[in-house]
Amino acid sequence: MQKLNLVWLRNDLRLLDNAVLCSALKHAEKSGAAVLVLYIATPETWALHDMAAIKQDLLRRRVVQLQQELTELALPMLAIEGGSYQQVTEIFSTLCQQFELNVFVQAEYELREQQRDSAVEHLVQQHNGQFIRFDTQCIMSPGDIKTQQGDIYKVFTPFKRTWLAKLREEGVHCYGRPKKISQPKLELPDFLPLKDGDGSSADWEVAESGVLELMRRFCREKVADYHQQRDFPAQDGTSRLSAYLAIGVISAAQCVARLQLEAGEAWSEDKSGAGVWLSELIWREFYKHILVAYPQLIKHQPFQHETAGIRWHNNKQLFDAWCNGNTGYPIVDAAMRQLNQTGWMHNRLRMIAASFLVKDLHIDWRWGERYFMSKLIDGDFAANNGGWQWAASTGTDAAPYFRIFNPVTQSERFDPKGDFIRLYVPELSKFTGKTIHWPHAQPLSAYPKPIVDHAVARKQTLELFAEVKKTHDN
Ligand SMILES: Cc1cc2nc3c(=O)[nH]c(=O)nc-3n(C[C@H](O)[C@H](O)[C@H](O)COP(=O)(O)OP(=O)(O)OC[C@H]3O[C@@H](n4cnc5c(N)ncnc54)[C@H](O)[C@@H]3O)c2cc1C
């Protein structure tokens, strides 16, 4: 049987800094195995994960592009439809009939992904092959950042301190571009070829070189002002790289390496733009580390157990108004309409919209988590779950439950001139000055009335939390 090193890509869809690909190639050099890159689209399982259509489209477009990029290295790529994770095992079963397989993958931490990988690993091992996982989603592997007592950090700031100390000690390493290979053409079984997506992500770059340039330009031209601009949704002050980090068109290590190059000494200074951006990349790692350490999060359970008892009101009509951007709170509506129209939402707005759903409408944070996932081009389980649990005060390092965002003052502070609101709420396009944040002083026919009174809702939130805290303390 022919020896084959199979590079099964999932959320590491890149050539550069790809440890999985480089290791498979290096191993093949010694063993004489052929190399094949594999991607399996699994829309049935994606649907179970509420993956947004725009993210599915981005994945499909990126895979097609990657197939072309790989031809420059003479590396074949099989891109196929697999339906569900169950069918993935059947695909591997077919491959095992024809090849002596070694499978190289990036480790994935979510539940169904782990079950899928265990099933494939078992199958490959039964056929005397190896299934080799690489922990490359983060710069620091989950479990590697621990307190002096050997525990996992539950709070971000000390996690960041230890993470940074380790990075300073070890440096950042990125794998280079793999060399062109030469191998005979592979005879492959027939599988269903990858289908086209719906085209909804067409505005998003998919070439690796293009995405790298976006990242480099951000580090060169924008990161110095990041700390001053990042909270203002009307400004183009953040990197907008989340979708690419989520599916691995670029890696966090590449971002940090470029940051060090462009920002010099300031790369990790707390108060510099570069240092604040670095912190966001560390938040990304923090939430992945937490997910691995506390698997109950994967099952959508709250990190703080007692908050499981909160009696959310879960009013479907209010939820629909929030989803559709019709709450009567302009900043919340602009945020939700940005999400619905573009598949992306600014971080400040994610915090405001999430807080509003939970603490003004008293709707279970899991409803919002799911809705965000179904719309976001950058949907990432760990970051989304972490963000929602932070906003709902149910998570690790969460906002204290009594700190409740006032959507009107948030709006005045972070969209002072109303420029962002006007972009997405055309009903308010004629409003100038402060009234845009609370336009209800005059009758408005086209724009919805506020669906709740913030002051009343705030009081009710405090009561909801007080109730579970009291039960817990007794
Ligand atoms: C309720 C809620 C849900 C969220 N859901 C997601 C999600 O599904 N996917 C996602 O990537 N981010 C999520 N975030 C985090 C953050 O809002 C986005 O990463 C950010 O807005 C993406 O824009 P950017 O690429 O311009 O970020 P930048 O500000 O340029 O940050 C650089 C990168 O750091 C990472 N990052 C930034 N902030 C965070 C954060 N708070 N937590 C984890 N990683 C972060 C992202 O990978 C981001 O691309 C969520 C935040 C909240 C409050």
Short mmCIF file of C-alpha atoms and ligand atoms in Angstrom, two decimals:
data_model
loop_
_atom_site.label_atom_id
_atom_site.label_comp_id
_atom_site.label_asym_id
_atom_site.label_seq_id
_atom_site.Cartn_x
_atom_site.Cartn_y
_atom_site.Cartn_z
CA MET A 1 0.00 0.00 0.00
CA GLN A 2 1.18 3.52 -0.77
CA LYS A 3 2.30 5.59 2.21
CA LEU A 4 0.47 8.88 2.50
CA ASN A 5 0.93 11.80 4.88
CA LEU A 6 -2.44 13.45 5.00
CA VAL A 7 -2.57 17.09 6.11
CA TRP A 8 -6.16 17.47 7.22
CA LEU A 9 -6.76 21.22 7.45
CA ARG A 10 -9.66 22.66 9.42
CA ASN A 11 -9.17 26.11 10.93
CA ASP A 12 -5.58 26.47 9.80
CA LEU A 13 -6.13 27.35 6.17
CA ARG A 14 -2.73 28.82 5.36
CA LEU A 15 0.66 27.99 3.89
CA LEU A 16 2.84 30.18 6.05
CA ASP A 17 3.37 29.41 9.72
CA ASN A 18 1.63 26.10 9.34
CA ALA A 19 3.29 23.64 11.71
CA VAL A 20 0.96 20.83 10.65
CA LEU A 21 1.85 21.13 6.98
CA CYS A 22 5.58 21.61 7.61
CA SER A 23 5.75 18.60 9.92
CA ALA A 24 3.95 16.35 7.44
CA LEU A 25 6.35 17.43 4.69
CA LYS A 26 9.41 16.90 6.87
CA HIS A 27 8.19 13.48 7.93
CA ALA A 28 7.53 12.59 4.26
CA GLU A 29 11.04 13.56 3.27
CA LYS A 30 12.39 10.89 5.60
CA SER A 31 9.76 8.20 5.11
CA GLY A 32 9.24 8.60 1.36
CA ALA A 33 5.50 9.02 1.87
CA ALA A 34 3.46 11.11 -0.56
CA VAL A 35 1.71 14.20 0.82
CA LEU A 36 -1.91 15.19 0.31
CA VAL A 37 -3.73 18.17 1.79
CA LEU A 38 -7.36 17.51 2.68
CA TYR A 39 -10.34 19.72 3.47
CA ILE A 40 -13.78 18.34 4.24
CA ALA A 41 -16.77 20.69 4.30
CA THR A 42 -19.39 19.54 6.81
CA PRO A 43 -22.44 21.76 6.39
CA GLU A 44 -24.72 19.45 8.40
CA THR A 45 -22.51 19.77 11.46
CA TRP A 46 -21.93 23.46 10.78
CA ALA A 47 -25.70 23.89 10.99
CA LEU A 48 -25.70 22.20 14.41
CA HIS A 49 -23.09 24.76 15.45
CA ASP A 50 -25.20 27.63 14.06
CA MET A 51 -22.34 28.61 11.79
CA ALA A 52 -23.21 31.79 9.88
CA ALA A 53 -23.79 31.46 6.13
CA ILE A 54 -21.21 34.21 5.56
CA LYS A 55 -18.59 32.28 7.52
CA GLN A 56 -19.39 29.11 5.57
CA ASP A 57 -18.94 31.07 2.36
CA LEU A 58 -15.63 32.52 3.54
CA LEU A 59 -14.40 29.01 4.38
CA ARG A 60 -15.36 27.67 0.96
CA ARG A 61 -13.81 30.59 -0.90
CA ARG A 62 -10.65 30.32 1.15
CA VAL A 63 -10.33 26.58 0.46
CA VAL A 64 -10.63 27.12 -3.31
CA GLN A 65 -7.99 29.85 -3.11
CA LEU A 66 -5.72 27.67 -1.00
CA GLN A 67 -6.00 24.88 -3.54
CA GLN A 68 -4.55 27.29 -6.10
CA GLU A 69 -1.85 28.53 -3.73
CA LEU A 70 -0.79 24.94 -3.09
CA THR A 71 -0.30 24.23 -6.78
CA GLU A 72 2.72 26.57 -6.65
CA LEU A 73 4.28 24.06 -4.27
CA ALA A 74 3.10 21.14 -6.42
CA LEU A 75 1.07 19.99 -3.43
CA PRO A 76 -2.23 18.31 -4.27
CA MET A 77 -5.31 19.27 -2.26
CA LEU A 78 -8.49 17.27 -2.05
CA ALA A 79 -11.41 19.54 -1.15
CA ILE A 80 -14.63 17.62 -0.67
CA GLU A 81 -18.14 17.66 0.76
CA GLY A 82 -18.49 15.54 3.88
CA GLY A 83 -21.97 16.42 5.15
CA SER A 84 -21.62 15.61 8.84
CA TYR A 85 -18.79 14.52 11.11
CA GLN A 86 -20.17 10.98 10.94
CA GLN A 87 -19.54 10.95 7.20
CA VAL A 88 -16.00 12.18 7.84
CA THR A 89 -15.21 8.84 9.44
CA GLU A 90 -16.56 7.08 6.34
CA ILE A 91 -14.27 9.19 4.13
CA PHE A 92 -11.30 8.15 6.23
CA SER A 93 -12.42 4.56 6.07
CA THR A 94 -12.29 4.75 2.25
CA LEU A 95 -8.84 6.39 2.36
CA CYS A 96 -7.55 3.73 4.74
CA GLN A 97 -8.48 1.03 2.19
CA GLN A 98 -6.14 2.59 -0.35
CA PHE A 99 -3.31 4.17 1.64
CA GLU A 100 -1.13 3.59 4.65
CA LEU A 101 -2.10 6.83 6.35
CA ASN A 102 -0.44 9.18 8.76
CA VAL A 103 -2.84 12.01 9.55
CA PHE A 104 -1.54 15.44 10.65
CA VAL A 105 -4.02 17.88 12.23
CA GLN A 106 -4.34 21.00 14.32
CA ALA A 107 -5.91 20.09 17.69
CA GLU A 108 -9.50 21.30 18.10
CA TYR A 109 -11.04 21.76 21.53
CA GLU A 110 -14.81 21.67 21.09
CA LEU A 111 -16.88 18.61 21.93
CA ARG A 112 -18.05 17.28 18.55
CA GLU A 113 -14.62 18.03 17.07
CA GLN A 114 -12.94 15.96 19.78
CA GLN A 115 -15.37 13.09 19.25
CA ARG A 116 -14.83 13.27 15.47
CA ASP A 117 -11.05 13.25 15.88
CA SER A 118 -11.11 10.34 18.36
CA ALA A 119 -13.18 8.28 15.92
CA VAL A 120 -10.80 9.01 13.03
CA GLU A 121 -7.76 8.43 15.22
CA HIS A 122 -9.10 5.05 16.27
CA LEU A 123 -9.75 4.08 12.66
CA VAL A 124 -6.33 5.20 11.44
CA GLN A 125 -4.59 3.38 14.28
CA GLN A 126 -6.51 0.20 13.48
CA HIS A 127 -4.88 0.44 10.06
CA ASN A 128 -1.45 0.90 11.67
CA GLY A 129 -1.30 4.60 10.90
CA GLN A 130 -0.74 7.56 13.19
CA PHE A 131 -2.99 10.49 14.02
CA ILE A 132 -0.78 13.39 15.07
CA ARG A 133 -2.24 16.51 16.71
CA PHE A 134 -0.48 19.87 16.85
CA ASP A 135 -1.52 22.43 19.43
CA THR A 136 -1.27 25.44 17.13
CA GLN A 137 -4.45 27.46 17.65
CA CYS A 138 -2.67 29.62 20.20
CA ILE A 139 0.87 30.88 20.62
CA MET A 140 0.93 29.28 24.08
CA SER A 141 -0.72 25.89 24.29
CA PRO A 142 -3.70 25.53 26.63
CA GLY A 143 -2.42 24.22 29.96
CA ASP A 144 1.01 25.85 29.56
CA ILE A 145 0.14 29.06 31.41
CA LYS A 146 -0.29 28.25 35.08
CA THR A 147 -0.10 29.92 38.46
CA GLN A 148 2.83 29.16 40.77
CA GLN A 149 0.57 26.58 42.42
CA GLY A 150 0.07 24.87 39.06
CA ASP A 151 -3.52 26.03 38.64
CA ILE A 152 -5.21 27.52 35.60
CA TYR A 153 -5.73 31.28 35.76
CA LYS A 154 -9.35 32.32 36.05
CA VAL A 155 -8.58 36.02 35.75
CA PHE A 156 -7.12 37.71 32.71
CA THR A 157 -4.52 40.15 34.11
CA PRO A 158 -2.26 37.61 35.87
CA PHE A 159 -2.75 35.23 32.93
CA LYS A 160 -1.49 37.95 30.63
CA ARG A 161 1.51 38.67 32.86
CA THR A 162 2.61 35.03 32.85
CA TRP A 163 1.84 34.66 29.14
CA LEU A 164 4.04 37.68 28.35
CA ALA A 165 6.88 36.50 30.55
CA LYS A 166 6.86 33.16 28.72
CA LEU A 167 6.78 34.88 25.35
CA ARG A 168 9.75 37.08 26.30
CA GLU A 169 11.63 34.00 27.39
CA GLU A 170 10.82 31.84 24.38
CA GLY A 171 10.27 34.37 21.59
CA VAL A 172 7.75 34.01 18.77
CA HIS A 173 8.43 31.38 16.14
CA CYS A 174 6.73 31.23 12.78
CA TYR A 175 7.20 28.42 10.28
CA GLY A 176 8.37 29.55 6.86
CA ARG A 177 6.97 28.82 3.43
CA PRO A 178 7.17 25.11 2.61
CA LYS A 179 9.43 24.10 -0.28
CA LYS A 180 8.08 22.92 -3.60
CA ILE A 181 7.84 19.15 -3.64
CA SER A 182 8.09 16.58 -6.34
CA GLN A 183 6.00 13.41 -6.17
CA PRO A 184 4.13 11.20 -8.64
CA LYS A 185 0.46 12.02 -9.26
CA LEU A 186 -1.80 10.42 -6.66
CA GLU A 187 -4.72 8.19 -7.70
CA LEU A 188 -7.54 9.20 -5.37
CA PRO A 189 -10.95 7.67 -4.71
CA ASP A 190 -13.98 9.58 -6.00
CA PHE A 191 -15.53 11.90 -3.46
CA LEU A 192 -18.13 14.64 -3.80
CA PRO A 193 -16.16 17.77 -4.75
CA LEU A 194 -16.47 20.95 -2.69
CA LYS A 195 -19.48 23.06 -3.64
CA ASP A 196 -19.48 26.81 -4.15
CA GLY A 197 -20.72 28.99 -1.32
CA ASP A 198 -23.50 31.57 -1.60
CA GLY A 199 -21.06 34.41 -2.34
CA SER A 200 -22.09 36.39 0.75
CA SER A 201 -18.48 36.95 1.88
CA ALA A 202 -17.40 38.39 -1.49
CA ASP A 203 -16.23 41.66 0.13
CA TRP A 204 -13.70 39.78 2.24
CA GLU A 205 -10.20 39.08 0.93
CA VAL A 206 -9.31 35.38 0.72
CA ALA A 207 -5.79 35.29 -0.75
CA GLU A 208 -3.20 34.54 1.93
CA SER A 209 -0.89 37.23 0.59
CA GLY A 210 -3.74 39.77 0.64
CA VAL A 211 -4.70 38.94 4.22
CA LEU A 212 -1.06 39.11 5.33
CA GLU A 213 -0.82 42.53 3.74
CA LEU A 214 -3.93 43.69 5.64
CA MET A 215 -2.30 42.55 8.87
CA ARG A 216 1.05 44.15 8.02
CA ARG A 217 -0.58 47.42 7.01
CA PHE A 218 -2.54 47.51 10.26
CA CYS A 219 0.65 46.97 12.27
CA ARG A 220 2.51 49.56 10.21
CA GLU A 221 -0.08 52.31 9.91
CA LYS A 222 -2.79 51.88 12.52
CA VAL A 223 -1.70 50.00 15.57
CA ALA A 224 0.00 53.04 17.15
CA ASP A 225 -3.43 54.71 17.53
CA TYR A 226 -5.33 51.54 18.38
CA HIS A 227 -5.70 52.34 22.09
CA GLN A 228 -7.29 55.69 21.26
CA GLN A 229 -9.54 54.58 18.43
CA ARG A 230 -10.57 51.03 19.16
CA ASP A 231 -13.69 51.92 21.12
CA PHE A 232 -15.31 54.13 18.50
CA PRO A 233 -17.36 52.14 16.00
CA ALA A 234 -17.57 55.03 13.52
CA GLN A 235 -13.79 54.89 13.14
CA ASP A 236 -11.81 52.28 11.28
CA GLY A 237 -9.62 51.78 14.32
CA THR A 238 -9.40 48.00 14.76
CA SER A 239 -7.69 45.39 12.59
CA ARG A 240 -10.79 43.52 11.32
CA LEU A 241 -8.66 40.39 11.25
CA SER A 242 -10.94 38.28 13.47
CA ALA A 243 -12.50 36.34 10.57
CA TYR A 244 -9.06 35.37 9.33
CA LEU A 245 -7.79 34.40 12.77
CA ALA A 246 -10.93 32.32 13.30
CA ILE A 247 -10.32 30.14 10.23
CA GLY A 248 -6.55 30.40 10.37
CA VAL A 249 -5.72 32.32 7.20
CA ILE A 250 -3.20 33.98 9.49
CA SER A 251 -1.92 32.93 12.89
CA ALA A 252 -1.67 34.88 16.13
CA ALA A 253 2.09 34.22 16.07
CA GLN A 254 2.38 35.99 12.72
CA CYS A 255 0.49 38.97 14.18
CA VAL A 256 2.78 39.18 17.21
CA ALA A 257 5.95 38.75 15.14
CA ARG A 258 4.86 41.59 12.85
CA LEU A 259 3.86 43.74 15.83
CA GLN A 260 7.34 43.35 17.32
CA LEU A 261 8.88 44.31 14.01
CA GLU A 262 6.75 47.40 13.45
CA ALA A 263 6.26 48.69 16.99
CA GLY A 264 9.79 48.19 18.34
CA GLU A 265 10.04 48.64 22.11
CA ALA A 266 6.36 49.59 22.35
CA TRP A 267 5.13 46.16 21.24
CA SER A 268 4.16 45.09 24.74
CA GLU A 269 3.88 48.39 26.62
CA ASP A 270 0.56 48.49 28.46
CA LYS A 271 -0.35 51.98 27.37
CA SER A 272 0.77 51.88 23.74
CA GLY A 273 -1.51 51.05 20.85
CA ALA A 274 0.61 48.01 20.10
CA GLY A 275 0.49 46.81 23.71
CA VAL A 276 -3.29 47.16 23.87
CA TRP A 277 -3.70 45.27 20.59
CA LEU A 278 -1.41 42.56 21.93
CA SER A 279 -3.72 42.31 24.95
CA GLU A 280 -6.63 41.54 22.64
CA LEU A 281 -4.67 38.73 21.04
CA ILE A 282 -3.96 37.45 24.55
CA TRP A 283 -7.71 37.61 25.40
CA ARG A 284 -8.21 35.34 22.40
CA GLU A 285 -5.78 32.84 23.94
CA PHE A 286 -7.19 33.26 27.45
CA TYR A 287 -10.67 32.17 26.36
CA LYS A 288 -9.28 29.13 24.52
CA HIS A 289 -7.24 28.11 27.57
CA ILE A 290 -10.31 28.49 29.78
CA LEU A 291 -12.40 26.39 27.39
CA VAL A 292 -9.94 23.53 27.53
CA ALA A 293 -9.61 23.71 31.32
CA TYR A 294 -13.37 23.95 31.95
CA PRO A 295 -15.12 21.69 29.43
CA GLN A 296 -18.53 22.54 30.93
CA LEU A 297 -18.25 25.77 28.95
CA ILE A 298 -18.38 23.74 25.73
CA LYS A 299 -21.79 22.54 26.89
CA HIS A 300 -22.89 26.17 27.29
CA GLN A 301 -22.91 25.99 31.08
CA PRO A 302 -22.06 29.17 32.97
CA PHE A 303 -18.60 29.40 34.47
CA GLN A 304 -20.11 30.65 37.73
CA HIS A 305 -22.35 27.73 38.65
CA GLU A 306 -24.82 29.67 40.78
CA THR A 307 -25.83 31.84 37.83
CA ALA A 308 -27.35 28.73 36.23
CA GLY A 309 -30.28 29.41 38.55
CA ILE A 310 -31.09 32.89 37.20
CA ARG A 311 -34.72 33.05 36.15
CA TRP A 312 -34.38 34.75 32.78
CA HIS A 313 -37.62 36.13 31.37
CA ASN A 314 -36.92 34.96 27.81
CA ASN A 315 -39.62 37.02 26.11
CA LYS A 316 -39.62 35.97 22.44
CA GLN A 317 -41.07 39.26 21.20
CA LEU A 318 -38.36 41.29 22.91
CA PHE A 319 -35.75 38.88 21.58
CA ASP A 320 -37.01 39.34 18.02
CA ALA A 321 -36.91 43.12 18.40
CA TRP A 322 -33.28 42.86 19.55
CA CYS A 323 -32.32 40.51 16.71
CA ASN A 324 -33.86 42.81 14.13
CA GLY A 325 -32.44 46.03 15.54
CA ASN A 326 -35.83 47.42 16.58
CA THR A 327 -35.40 48.05 20.29
CA GLY A 328 -35.81 51.83 20.16
CA TYR A 329 -32.29 52.20 21.58
CA PRO A 330 -30.37 53.66 18.62
CA ILE A 331 -26.90 52.34 19.45
CA VAL A 332 -28.23 48.82 20.08
CA ASP A 333 -30.25 48.89 16.86
CA ALA A 334 -27.31 50.22 14.82
CA ALA A 335 -25.14 47.44 16.27
CA MET A 336 -27.60 44.67 15.45
CA ARG A 337 -28.21 46.02 11.98
CA GLN A 338 -24.45 46.14 11.36
CA LEU A 339 -24.30 42.47 12.35
CA ASN A 340 -27.28 41.50 10.19
CA GLN A 341 -26.10 43.44 7.17
CA THR A 342 -22.35 42.79 7.24
CA GLY A 343 -21.71 39.67 9.37
CA TRP A 344 -19.36 41.62 11.62
CA MET A 345 -19.85 43.86 14.65
CA HIS A 346 -17.46 46.23 16.37
CA ASN A 347 -16.23 45.00 19.76
CA ARG A 348 -17.65 47.94 21.76
CA LEU A 349 -21.02 47.27 20.14
CA ARG A 350 -20.83 43.55 20.87
CA MET A 351 -20.45 44.49 24.53
CA ILE A 352 -23.33 46.99 24.43
CA ALA A 353 -25.70 44.73 22.47
CA ALA A 354 -24.91 41.71 24.65
CA SER A 355 -25.36 43.66 27.85
CA PHE A 356 -28.69 45.03 26.58
CA LEU A 357 -30.05 41.58 25.77
CA VAL A 358 -29.13 40.17 29.14
CA LYS A 359 -29.48 43.07 31.53
CA ASP A 360 -32.21 45.15 29.90
CA LEU A 361 -34.32 42.42 28.31
CA HIS A 362 -33.46 39.67 30.84
CA ILE A 363 -32.97 37.11 28.12
CA ASP A 364 -30.69 34.12 28.66
CA TRP A 365 -27.20 34.95 27.32
CA ARG A 366 -27.22 31.63 25.43
CA TRP A 367 -29.94 32.96 23.12
CA GLY A 368 -27.66 35.84 22.21
CA GLU A 369 -24.58 33.64 21.96
CA ARG A 370 -26.42 31.48 19.46
CA TYR A 371 -27.75 34.42 17.47
CA PHE A 372 -24.29 36.00 17.20
CA MET A 373 -22.85 32.69 16.03
CA SER A 374 -25.51 32.41 13.34
CA LYS A 375 -24.54 35.80 11.91
CA LEU A 376 -20.84 36.40 12.60
CA ILE A 377 -18.22 35.90 9.91
CA ASP A 378 -15.66 35.54 12.71
CA GLY A 379 -17.79 33.21 14.86
CA ASP A 380 -15.42 31.46 17.25
CA PHE A 381 -16.81 29.34 20.06
CA ALA A 382 -14.29 30.34 22.75
CA ALA A 383 -14.31 34.10 22.02
CA ASN A 384 -18.08 34.23 21.58
CA ASN A 385 -18.82 32.22 24.71
CA GLY A 386 -16.23 34.22 26.65
CA GLY A 387 -17.66 37.52 25.41
CA TRP A 388 -21.24 36.55 26.23
CA GLN A 389 -20.42 35.19 29.67
CA TRP A 390 -18.40 38.34 30.36
CA ALA A 391 -21.35 40.54 29.41
CA ALA A 392 -23.82 38.38 31.34
CA SER A 393 -21.63 38.35 34.48
CA THR A 394 -21.73 34.55 34.49
CA GLY A 395 -18.19 33.90 33.28
CA THR A 396 -14.60 33.94 34.35
CA ASP A 397 -13.29 37.45 34.85
CA ALA A 398 -16.78 38.69 34.04
CA ALA A 399 -18.12 42.20 34.43
CA PRO A 400 -19.53 42.35 38.01
CA TYR A 401 -23.31 41.86 37.80
CA PHE A 402 -24.06 45.26 39.32
CA ARG A 403 -22.09 47.06 36.58
CA ILE A 404 -24.79 47.54 34.02
CA PHE A 405 -24.15 49.42 30.79
CA ASN A 406 -26.51 52.32 30.21
CA PRO A 407 -27.07 52.10 26.44
CA VAL A 408 -27.69 55.83 26.11
CA THR A 409 -24.56 56.98 27.92
CA GLN A 410 -22.52 54.31 26.10
CA SER A 411 -23.86 55.77 22.88
CA GLU A 412 -22.98 59.35 23.89
CA ARG A 413 -19.50 58.28 24.88
CA PHE A 414 -18.54 56.01 22.00
CA ASP A 415 -20.51 57.46 19.11
CA PRO A 416 -20.48 61.09 20.24
CA LYS A 417 -21.61 62.60 16.96
CA GLY A 418 -23.99 59.79 16.10
CA ASP A 419 -22.09 59.02 12.89
CA PHE A 420 -22.28 55.28 13.41
CA ILE A 421 -25.98 55.36 14.30
CA ARG A 422 -26.78 57.34 11.16
CA LEU A 423 -24.97 54.73 9.04
CA TYR A 424 -27.27 51.92 10.13
CA VAL A 425 -30.47 53.60 11.34
CA PRO A 426 -31.66 55.66 8.39
CA GLU A 427 -34.84 56.57 10.29
CA LEU A 428 -32.62 58.85 12.40
CA SER A 429 -30.54 60.28 9.56
CA LYS A 430 -31.85 63.79 10.13
CA PHE A 431 -30.90 63.85 13.81
CA THR A 432 -27.83 65.81 14.71
CA GLY A 433 -26.27 66.48 18.07
CA LYS A 434 -27.08 64.66 21.30
CA THR A 435 -30.73 63.94 20.56
CA ILE A 436 -29.78 61.06 18.28
CA HIS A 437 -28.85 58.97 21.31
CA TRP A 438 -32.35 59.31 22.74
CA PRO A 439 -34.65 60.58 20.00
CA HIS A 440 -37.91 59.83 21.81
CA ALA A 441 -38.51 63.33 23.15
CA GLN A 442 -40.34 64.04 19.90
CA PRO A 443 -42.87 61.78 18.19
CA LEU A 444 -41.22 59.51 15.64
CA SER A 445 -43.35 57.61 13.20
CA ALA A 446 -40.68 55.51 11.51
CA TYR A 447 -38.50 54.51 14.47
CA PRO A 448 -39.68 52.07 17.20
CA LYS A 449 -40.51 53.25 20.70
CA PRO A 450 -38.13 51.92 23.40
CA ILE A 451 -39.16 48.35 24.22
CA VAL A 452 -38.08 48.65 27.85
CA ASP A 453 -37.33 51.35 30.39
CA HIS A 454 -33.64 51.06 31.23
CA ALA A 455 -33.96 52.27 34.82
CA VAL A 456 -36.68 49.71 35.60
CA ALA A 457 -34.84 46.92 33.75
CA ARG A 458 -31.66 47.69 35.68
CA LYS A 459 -33.45 47.25 39.01
CA GLN A 460 -34.92 43.95 37.86
CA THR A 461 -31.47 42.68 36.84
CA LEU A 462 -30.09 43.43 40.28
CA GLU A 463 -33.01 41.49 41.77
CA LEU A 464 -32.48 38.50 39.46
CA PHE A 465 -28.83 38.26 40.46
CA ALA A 466 -29.52 38.98 44.16
CA GLU A 467 -31.96 36.06 44.18
CA VAL A 468 -29.36 33.51 43.03
CA LYS A 469 -26.56 35.01 45.09
CA LYS A 470 -28.77 34.73 48.22
CA THR A 471 -29.65 31.10 47.52
CA HIS A 472 -25.99 30.34 46.84
CA ASP A 473 -24.70 32.06 50.02
CA ASN A 474 -27.19 30.20 52.28
C1 LIG B 1 -20.49 39.22 23.12
C2 LIG B 1 -19.20 39.08 22.34
C3 LIG B 1 -19.07 38.10 21.38
C4 LIG B 1 -17.86 37.96 20.66
N1 LIG B 1 -17.76 36.97 19.72
C5 LIG B 1 -16.58 36.79 19.06
C6 LIG B 1 -16.43 35.76 18.10
O1 LIG B 1 -17.34 34.96 17.85
N2 LIG B 1 -15.24 35.68 17.43
C7 LIG B 1 -14.20 36.53 17.68
O2 LIG B 1 -13.14 36.41 17.05
N3 LIG B 1 -14.31 37.50 18.61
C8 LIG B 1 -15.47 37.66 19.30
N4 LIG B 1 -15.58 38.68 20.21
C9 LIG B 1 -14.39 39.49 20.54
C10 LIG B 1 -14.22 40.78 19.72
O3 LIG B 1 -15.41 41.51 19.72
C11 LIG B 1 -13.79 40.53 18.27
O4 LIG B 1 -12.68 39.64 18.24
C12 LIG B 1 -13.37 41.83 17.58
O5 LIG B 1 -14.44 42.74 17.59
C13 LIG B 1 -12.94 41.54 16.16
O6 LIG B 1 -12.57 42.71 15.51
P1 LIG B 1 -11.07 42.99 15.09
O7 LIG B 1 -10.53 41.84 14.35
O8 LIG B 1 -11.05 44.32 14.43
O9 LIG B 1 -10.37 43.05 16.50
P2 LIG B 1 -9.05 43.78 17.04
O10 LIG B 1 -9.52 44.78 18.04
O11 LIG B 1 -8.18 44.25 15.97
O12 LIG B 1 -8.33 42.61 17.87
C14 LIG B 1 -7.38 41.72 17.27
C15 LIG B 1 -7.82 40.29 17.44
O13 LIG B 1 -7.81 39.92 18.81
C16 LIG B 1 -8.87 38.99 19.06
N5 LIG B 1 -9.78 39.60 20.04
C17 LIG B 1 -10.07 40.90 20.17
N6 LIG B 1 -10.89 41.09 21.22
C18 LIG B 1 -11.15 39.89 21.74
C19 LIG B 1 -11.93 39.43 22.83
N7 LIG B 1 -12.61 40.25 23.62
N8 LIG B 1 -11.99 38.10 23.07
C20 LIG B 1 -11.30 37.23 22.30
N9 LIG B 1 -10.53 37.60 21.25
C21 LIG B 1 -10.45 38.91 20.98
C22 LIG B 1 -9.57 38.75 17.73
O14 LIG B 1 -9.02 37.59 17.15
C23 LIG B 1 -9.22 40.00 16.96
O15 LIG B 1 -9.23 39.82 15.56
C24 LIG B 1 -16.78 38.83 20.94
C25 LIG B 1 -16.92 39.82 21.93
C26 LIG B 1 -18.12 39.95 22.63
C27 LIG B 1 -18.25 41.02 23.67
#
